[in-house]
mmCIF file of C-alpha atoms in Angstrom:
data_model
loop_
_atom_site.group_PDB
_atom_site.id
_atom_site.type_symbol
_atom_site.label_atom_id
_atom_site.label_comp_id
_atom_site.label_asym_id
_atom_site.label_seq_id
_atom_site.Cartn_x
_atom_site.Cartn_y
_atom_site.Cartn_z
ATOM 1 C CA UNK A 1 -1.838 8.335 -13.747
ATOM 2 C CA UNK A 2 -2.548 7.828 -10.034
ATOM 3 C CA UNK A 3 -4.070 10.776 -8.152
ATOM 4 C CA UNK A 4 -1.053 11.274 -5.925
ATOM 5 C CA UNK A 5 0.988 14.025 -4.365
ATOM 6 C CA UNK A 6 3.849 14.336 -1.930
ATOM 7 C CA UNK A 7 1.995 14.374 1.382
ATOM 8 C CA UNK A 8 4.214 17.120 2.831
ATOM 9 C CA UNK A 9 1.523 19.624 3.702
ATOM 10 C CA UNK A 10 1.076 19.103 7.444
ATOM 11 C CA UNK A 11 3.432 18.971 10.392
ATOM 12 C CA UNK A 12 0.930 18.567 13.244
ATOM 13 C CA UNK A 13 -1.295 15.841 14.709
ATOM 14 C CA UNK A 14 1.286 13.095 14.831
ATOM 15 C CA UNK A 15 -1.030 10.144 15.478
ATOM 16 C CA UNK A 16 0.894 7.353 13.761
ATOM 17 C CA UNK A 17 3.303 5.184 15.693
ATOM 18 C CA UNK A 18 5.736 3.795 13.126
ATOM 19 C CA UNK A 19 7.452 0.755 14.602
ATOM 20 C CA UNK A 20 9.622 -1.758 12.794
ATOM 21 C CA UNK A 21 7.549 -4.946 12.402
ATOM 22 C CA UNK A 22 9.071 -8.305 13.353
ATOM 23 C CA UNK A 23 11.311 -9.641 10.593
ATOM 24 C CA UNK A 24 11.236 -6.400 8.648
ATOM 25 C CA UNK A 25 14.945 -5.799 9.075
ATOM 26 C CA UNK A 26 15.716 -8.879 7.029
ATOM 27 C CA UNK A 27 14.377 -7.080 3.981
ATOM 28 C CA UNK A 28 17.160 -4.525 4.239
ATOM 29 C CA UNK A 29 19.968 -6.921 5.165
ATOM 30 C CA UNK A 30 22.729 -4.859 6.737
ATOM 31 C CA UNK A 31 20.760 -1.651 6.156
ATOM 32 C CA UNK A 32 22.527 -0.974 2.863
ATOM 33 C CA UNK A 33 21.317 -3.859 0.705
ATOM 34 C CA UNK A 34 17.966 -5.303 -0.221
ATOM 35 C CA UNK A 35 17.488 -8.825 -1.532
ATOM 36 C CA UNK A 36 17.649 -8.972 -5.307
ATOM 37 C CA UNK A 37 15.652 -12.216 -5.341
ATOM 38 C CA UNK A 38 12.196 -10.628 -4.991
ATOM 39 C CA UNK A 39 10.107 -11.485 -8.013
ATOM 40 C CA UNK A 40 7.378 -9.479 -9.682
ATOM 41 C CA UNK A 41 7.506 -5.901 -10.984
ATOM 42 C CA UNK A 42 10.205 -4.792 -8.527
ATOM 43 C CA UNK A 43 12.682 -7.224 -10.058
ATOM 44 C CA UNK A 44 11.711 -6.446 -13.642
ATOM 45 C CA UNK A 45 13.636 -4.743 -16.426
ATOM 46 C CA UNK A 46 11.418 -1.671 -16.811
ATOM 47 C CA UNK A 47 12.904 -0.174 -13.629
ATOM 48 C CA UNK A 48 16.236 -2.006 -13.695
ATOM 49 C CA UNK A 49 15.574 -4.394 -10.806
ATOM 50 C CA UNK A 50 14.495 -1.828 -8.237
ATOM 51 C CA UNK A 51 14.357 -4.562 -5.595
ATOM 52 C CA UNK A 52 18.146 -4.822 -5.701
ATOM 53 C CA UNK A 53 19.049 -1.146 -5.532
ATOM 54 C CA UNK A 54 20.111 -1.146 -1.892
ATOM 55 C CA UNK A 55 20.172 1.902 0.372
ATOM 56 C CA UNK A 56 21.447 5.460 0.117
ATOM 57 C CA UNK A 57 23.316 7.217 2.905
ATOM 58 C CA UNK A 58 21.586 10.409 4.073
ATOM 59 C CA UNK A 59 22.196 12.836 6.969
ATOM 60 C CA UNK A 60 19.220 11.177 8.699
ATOM 61 C CA UNK A 61 20.557 7.624 8.271
ATOM 62 C CA UNK A 62 20.471 4.941 5.580
ATOM 63 C CA UNK A 63 17.384 5.100 3.394
ATOM 64 C CA UNK A 64 16.050 2.199 1.322
ATOM 65 C CA UNK A 65 13.089 1.566 -0.960
ATOM 66 C CA UNK A 66 11.487 -1.756 -0.004
ATOM 67 C CA UNK A 67 8.917 -3.091 -2.505
ATOM 68 C CA UNK A 68 5.427 -3.393 -1.039
ATOM 69 C CA UNK A 69 3.996 -6.723 0.083
ATOM 70 C CA UNK A 70 0.282 -6.184 0.754
ATOM 71 C CA UNK A 71 0.023 -8.915 3.378
ATOM 72 C CA UNK A 72 2.663 -7.130 5.423
ATOM 73 C CA UNK A 73 2.092 -3.477 4.549
ATOM 74 C CA UNK A 74 -1.595 -2.901 3.754
ATOM 75 C CA UNK A 75 -2.731 -1.802 7.220
ATOM 76 C CA UNK A 76 0.112 0.682 7.554
ATOM 77 C CA UNK A 77 -0.472 2.271 4.151
ATOM 78 C CA UNK A 78 -4.244 2.366 4.678
ATOM 79 C CA UNK A 79 -3.640 4.320 7.886
ATOM 80 C CA UNK A 80 -1.508 6.831 6.025
ATOM 81 C CA UNK A 81 -4.090 7.216 3.258
ATOM 82 C CA UNK A 82 -6.743 8.046 5.864
ATOM 83 C CA UNK A 83 -4.689 10.862 7.366
ATOM 84 C CA UNK A 84 -6.673 13.987 6.347
ATOM 85 C CA UNK A 85 -3.500 15.822 5.232
ATOM 86 C CA UNK A 86 -2.724 12.950 2.872
ATOM 87 C CA UNK A 87 -6.286 12.240 1.744
ATOM 88 C CA UNK A 88 -6.651 15.834 0.539
ATOM 89 C CA UNK A 89 -4.198 15.105 -2.282
ATOM 90 C CA UNK A 90 -4.114 11.324 -2.768
ATOM 91 C CA UNK A 91 -7.901 10.891 -2.542
ATOM 92 C CA UNK A 92 -7.577 7.275 -1.393
ATOM 93 C CA UNK A 93 -9.173 7.511 2.051
ATOM 94 C CA UNK A 94 -11.465 4.630 2.905
ATOM 95 C CA UNK A 95 -11.333 0.956 3.893
ATOM 96 C CA UNK A 96 -8.326 -1.288 3.256
ATOM 97 C CA UNK A 97 -9.945 -2.472 0.028
ATOM 98 C CA UNK A 98 -9.482 1.017 -1.454
ATOM 99 C CA UNK A 99 -5.757 0.995 -0.759
ATOM 100 C CA UNK A 100 -5.450 -2.649 -1.819
ATOM 101 C CA UNK A 101 -6.990 -1.900 -5.210
ATOM 102 C CA UNK A 102 -4.565 0.987 -5.742
ATOM 103 C CA UNK A 103 -1.583 -1.216 -4.877
ATOM 104 C CA UNK A 104 -2.853 -4.167 -6.903
ATOM 105 C CA UNK A 105 -3.162 -2.068 -10.050
ATOM 106 C CA UNK A 106 0.609 -1.661 -9.897
ATOM 107 C CA UNK A 107 1.615 -5.064 -8.533
ATOM 108 C CA UNK A 108 -0.380 -6.873 -11.218
ATOM 109 C CA UNK A 109 1.132 -4.739 -13.956
ATOM 110 C CA UNK A 110 4.234 -5.082 -16.101
ATOM 111 C CA UNK A 111 6.584 -3.265 -13.737
ATOM 112 C CA UNK A 112 6.228 0.258 -15.083
ATOM 113 C CA UNK A 113 5.197 1.409 -11.573
ATOM 114 C CA UNK A 114 6.494 -0.121 -8.338
ATOM 115 C CA UNK A 115 5.012 0.801 -4.929
ATOM 116 C CA UNK A 116 7.527 0.840 -2.076
ATOM 117 C CA UNK A 117 7.918 1.555 1.596
ATOM 118 C CA UNK A 118 10.589 4.113 2.405
ATOM 119 C CA UNK A 119 12.651 2.753 5.299
ATOM 120 C CA UNK A 120 14.820 5.295 7.131
ATOM 121 C CA UNK A 121 17.380 3.976 9.620
ATOM 122 C CA UNK A 122 15.389 0.741 9.854
ATOM 123 C CA UNK A 123 11.953 2.369 10.336
ATOM 124 C CA UNK A 124 9.202 2.290 7.654
ATOM 125 C CA UNK A 125 8.110 5.918 7.476
ATOM 126 C CA UNK A 126 6.970 6.751 3.944
ATOM 127 C CA UNK A 127 5.239 5.391 0.853
ATOM 128 C CA UNK A 128 6.725 5.804 -2.629
ATOM 129 C CA UNK A 129 5.786 5.008 -6.194
ATOM 130 C CA UNK A 130 8.679 4.772 -8.640
ATOM 131 C CA UNK A 131 7.356 4.715 -12.179
ATOM 132 C CA UNK A 132 8.305 4.994 -15.820
ATOM 133 C CA UNK A 133 6.980 8.445 -16.626
ATOM 134 C CA UNK A 134 7.553 7.911 -20.349
ATOM 135 C CA UNK A 135 5.150 4.935 -20.236
ATOM 136 C CA UNK A 136 2.608 6.666 -17.980
ATOM 137 C CA UNK A 137 -0.396 8.799 -19.041
ATOM 138 C CA UNK A 138 1.641 11.718 -17.686
ATOM 139 C CA UNK A 139 3.702 11.526 -20.897
ATOM 140 C CA UNK A 140 0.720 12.931 -22.806
ATOM 141 C CA UNK A 141 1.063 16.190 -20.904
ATOM 142 C CA UNK A 142 4.756 17.050 -21.176
ATOM 143 C CA UNK A 143 7.622 16.417 -23.660
ATOM 144 C CA UNK A 144 8.657 13.070 -22.216
ATOM 145 C CA UNK A 145 12.015 11.509 -22.973
ATOM 146 C CA UNK A 146 12.727 7.763 -23.158
ATOM 147 C CA UNK A 147 13.388 6.259 -19.713
ATOM 148 C CA UNK A 148 12.113 9.288 -17.753
ATOM 149 C CA UNK A 149 11.491 8.066 -14.200
ATOM 150 C CA UNK A 150 8.810 9.560 -11.968
ATOM 151 C CA UNK A 151 8.354 9.784 -8.193
ATOM 152 C CA UNK A 152 5.322 9.972 -5.922
ATOM 153 C CA UNK A 153 5.916 10.388 -2.176
ATOM 154 C CA UNK A 154 3.844 10.234 1.002
ATOM 155 C CA UNK A 155 5.485 10.929 4.378
ATOM 156 C CA UNK A 156 4.076 9.496 7.589
ATOM 157 C CA UNK A 157 2.691 12.214 9.876
ATOM 158 C CA UNK A 158 5.514 12.134 12.402
ATOM 159 C CA UNK A 159 8.099 12.817 9.707
ATOM 160 C CA UNK A 160 6.666 15.997 8.218
ATOM 161 C CA UNK A 161 7.843 19.502 8.971
ATOM 162 C CA UNK A 162 11.422 18.382 9.681
ATOM 163 C CA UNK A 163 13.075 18.954 6.324
ATOM 164 C CA UNK A 164 13.151 15.238 5.573
ATOM 165 C CA UNK A 165 11.128 15.577 2.380
ATOM 166 C CA UNK A 166 13.916 17.280 0.482
ATOM 167 C CA UNK A 167 16.560 14.964 1.948
ATOM 168 C CA UNK A 168 14.711 11.814 0.915
ATOM 169 C CA UNK A 169 13.704 13.153 -2.495
ATOM 170 C CA UNK A 170 17.354 13.864 -3.244
ATOM 171 C CA UNK A 171 18.401 10.414 -2.000
ATOM 172 C CA UNK A 172 15.715 8.673 -4.066
ATOM 173 C CA UNK A 173 16.537 10.632 -7.211
ATOM 174 C CA UNK A 174 20.177 9.662 -6.710
ATOM 175 C CA UNK A 175 19.181 5.995 -6.347
ATOM 176 C CA UNK A 176 17.299 6.225 -9.640
ATOM 177 C CA UNK A 177 20.175 7.879 -11.477
ATOM 178 C CA UNK A 178 22.769 5.526 -9.970
ATOM 179 C CA UNK A 179 20.877 2.355 -10.870
ATOM 180 C CA UNK A 180 19.172 3.389 -14.114
ATOM 181 C CA UNK A 181 22.041 4.423 -16.417
ATOM 182 C CA UNK A 182 19.683 4.942 -19.371
ATOM 183 C CA UNK A 183 17.581 7.462 -17.408
ATOM 184 C CA UNK A 184 18.680 11.062 -17.982
ATOM 185 C CA UNK A 185 16.239 12.733 -15.609
ATOM 186 C CA UNK A 186 13.839 12.171 -12.732
ATOM 187 C CA UNK A 187 10.458 13.925 -12.844
ATOM 188 C CA UNK A 188 7.520 14.603 -10.532
ATOM 189 C CA UNK A 189 4.190 16.434 -10.740
ATOM 190 C CA UNK A 190 3.088 17.691 -7.301
ATOM 191 C CA UNK A 191 -0.144 19.620 -6.972
ATOM 192 C CA UNK A 192 0.518 23.362 -7.291
ATOM 193 C CA UNK A 193 -1.566 23.938 -4.162
ATOM 194 C CA UNK A 194 0.900 21.904 -2.126
ATOM 195 C CA UNK A 195 3.562 24.553 -1.730
ATOM 196 C CA UNK A 196 5.442 22.516 0.882
ATOM 197 C CA UNK A 197 5.811 19.715 -1.639
ATOM 198 C CA UNK A 198 7.070 22.001 -4.394
ATOM 199 C CA UNK A 199 9.559 23.552 -1.952
ATOM 200 C CA UNK A 200 10.824 20.099 -0.965
ATOM 201 C CA UNK A 201 11.494 19.200 -4.598
ATOM 202 C CA UNK A 202 13.362 22.469 -5.116
ATOM 203 C CA UNK A 203 15.507 21.804 -2.048
ATOM 204 C CA UNK A 204 16.282 18.340 -3.450
ATOM 205 C CA UNK A 205 17.842 19.750 -6.623
ATOM 206 C CA UNK A 206 14.771 19.582 -8.866
ATOM 207 C CA UNK A 207 13.967 22.534 -11.103
ATOM 208 C CA UNK A 208 10.523 23.966 -11.764
ATOM 209 C CA UNK A 209 10.095 23.172 -15.456
ATOM 210 C CA UNK A 210 6.456 23.921 -16.258
ATOM 211 C CA UNK A 211 2.844 23.971 -15.099
ATOM 212 C CA UNK A 212 0.698 21.070 -16.269
ATOM 213 C CA UNK A 213 -3.065 20.863 -16.543
ATOM 214 C CA UNK A 214 -3.688 17.219 -15.616
ATOM 215 C CA UNK A 215 -7.080 15.481 -15.466
ATOM 216 C CA UNK A 216 -7.142 15.529 -11.646
ATOM 217 C CA UNK A 217 -5.073 18.601 -10.747
ATOM 218 C CA UNK A 218 -2.950 21.522 -11.883
ATOM 219 C CA UNK A 219 0.594 20.413 -11.262
ATOM 220 C CA UNK A 220 4.153 21.674 -11.168
ATOM 221 C CA UNK A 221 6.464 19.697 -13.422
ATOM 222 C CA UNK A 222 9.637 19.193 -11.376
ATOM 223 C CA UNK A 223 12.769 17.805 -13.065
ATOM 224 C CA UNK A 224 16.136 16.676 -11.771
ATOM 225 C CA UNK A 225 18.601 16.295 -14.627
ATOM 226 C CA UNK A 226 21.459 13.804 -14.526
ATOM 227 C CA UNK A 227 23.728 16.398 -16.163
ATOM 228 C CA UNK A 228 23.147 18.852 -13.312
ATOM 229 C CA UNK A 229 22.822 16.483 -10.359
ATOM 230 C CA UNK A 230 26.144 17.487 -8.793
ATOM 231 C CA UNK A 231 25.511 21.212 -9.285
ATOM 232 C CA UNK A 232 22.161 21.527 -7.475
#
């Protein structure tokens, strides 16, 4: 279980300039589709071909999950991990090799966890991990159900404190439920100390289900149920 949290705790010190890199737009096609031809974990069956999910419409613009390519994305993600507000929860501050090892542990796996950039209106502005919670060590700590899908989120500094966390969490949970018909719920386990993160999940239609004592933190178990998705 990666030592991650939602990175929503700070709204100041915006030091990151998030610009669309050359050629990045091709990954999102018309802004609503991603190429389904990407190989590797993102195109695998454990997460129902995440690479082909496309984008969700949000009040802030179209939002897409673009599977990570280290050669393109490592410097950007390393910068985010070295933001003190992020490092306090993710504990991955350090040289690019630290971030690369964290990404590689997923990219070299069987597809049960897929690291992604979150691209909002054409701009890469967040880091996500979409993972099979029922196949993760997290399942030892709560009554997991088959096909439970988990989320980890990190927002770039300039995108915090604007209410985007809840908007994007809702959009991503909807992408999961729309494209994973066998998944009945989306789960997350933010650190209880990160009250901004817990609040963002609540605003996104997740319910506070339990408190979990995990090896690296005391966490809130947040759940968004398919059966209640249109009610919350």
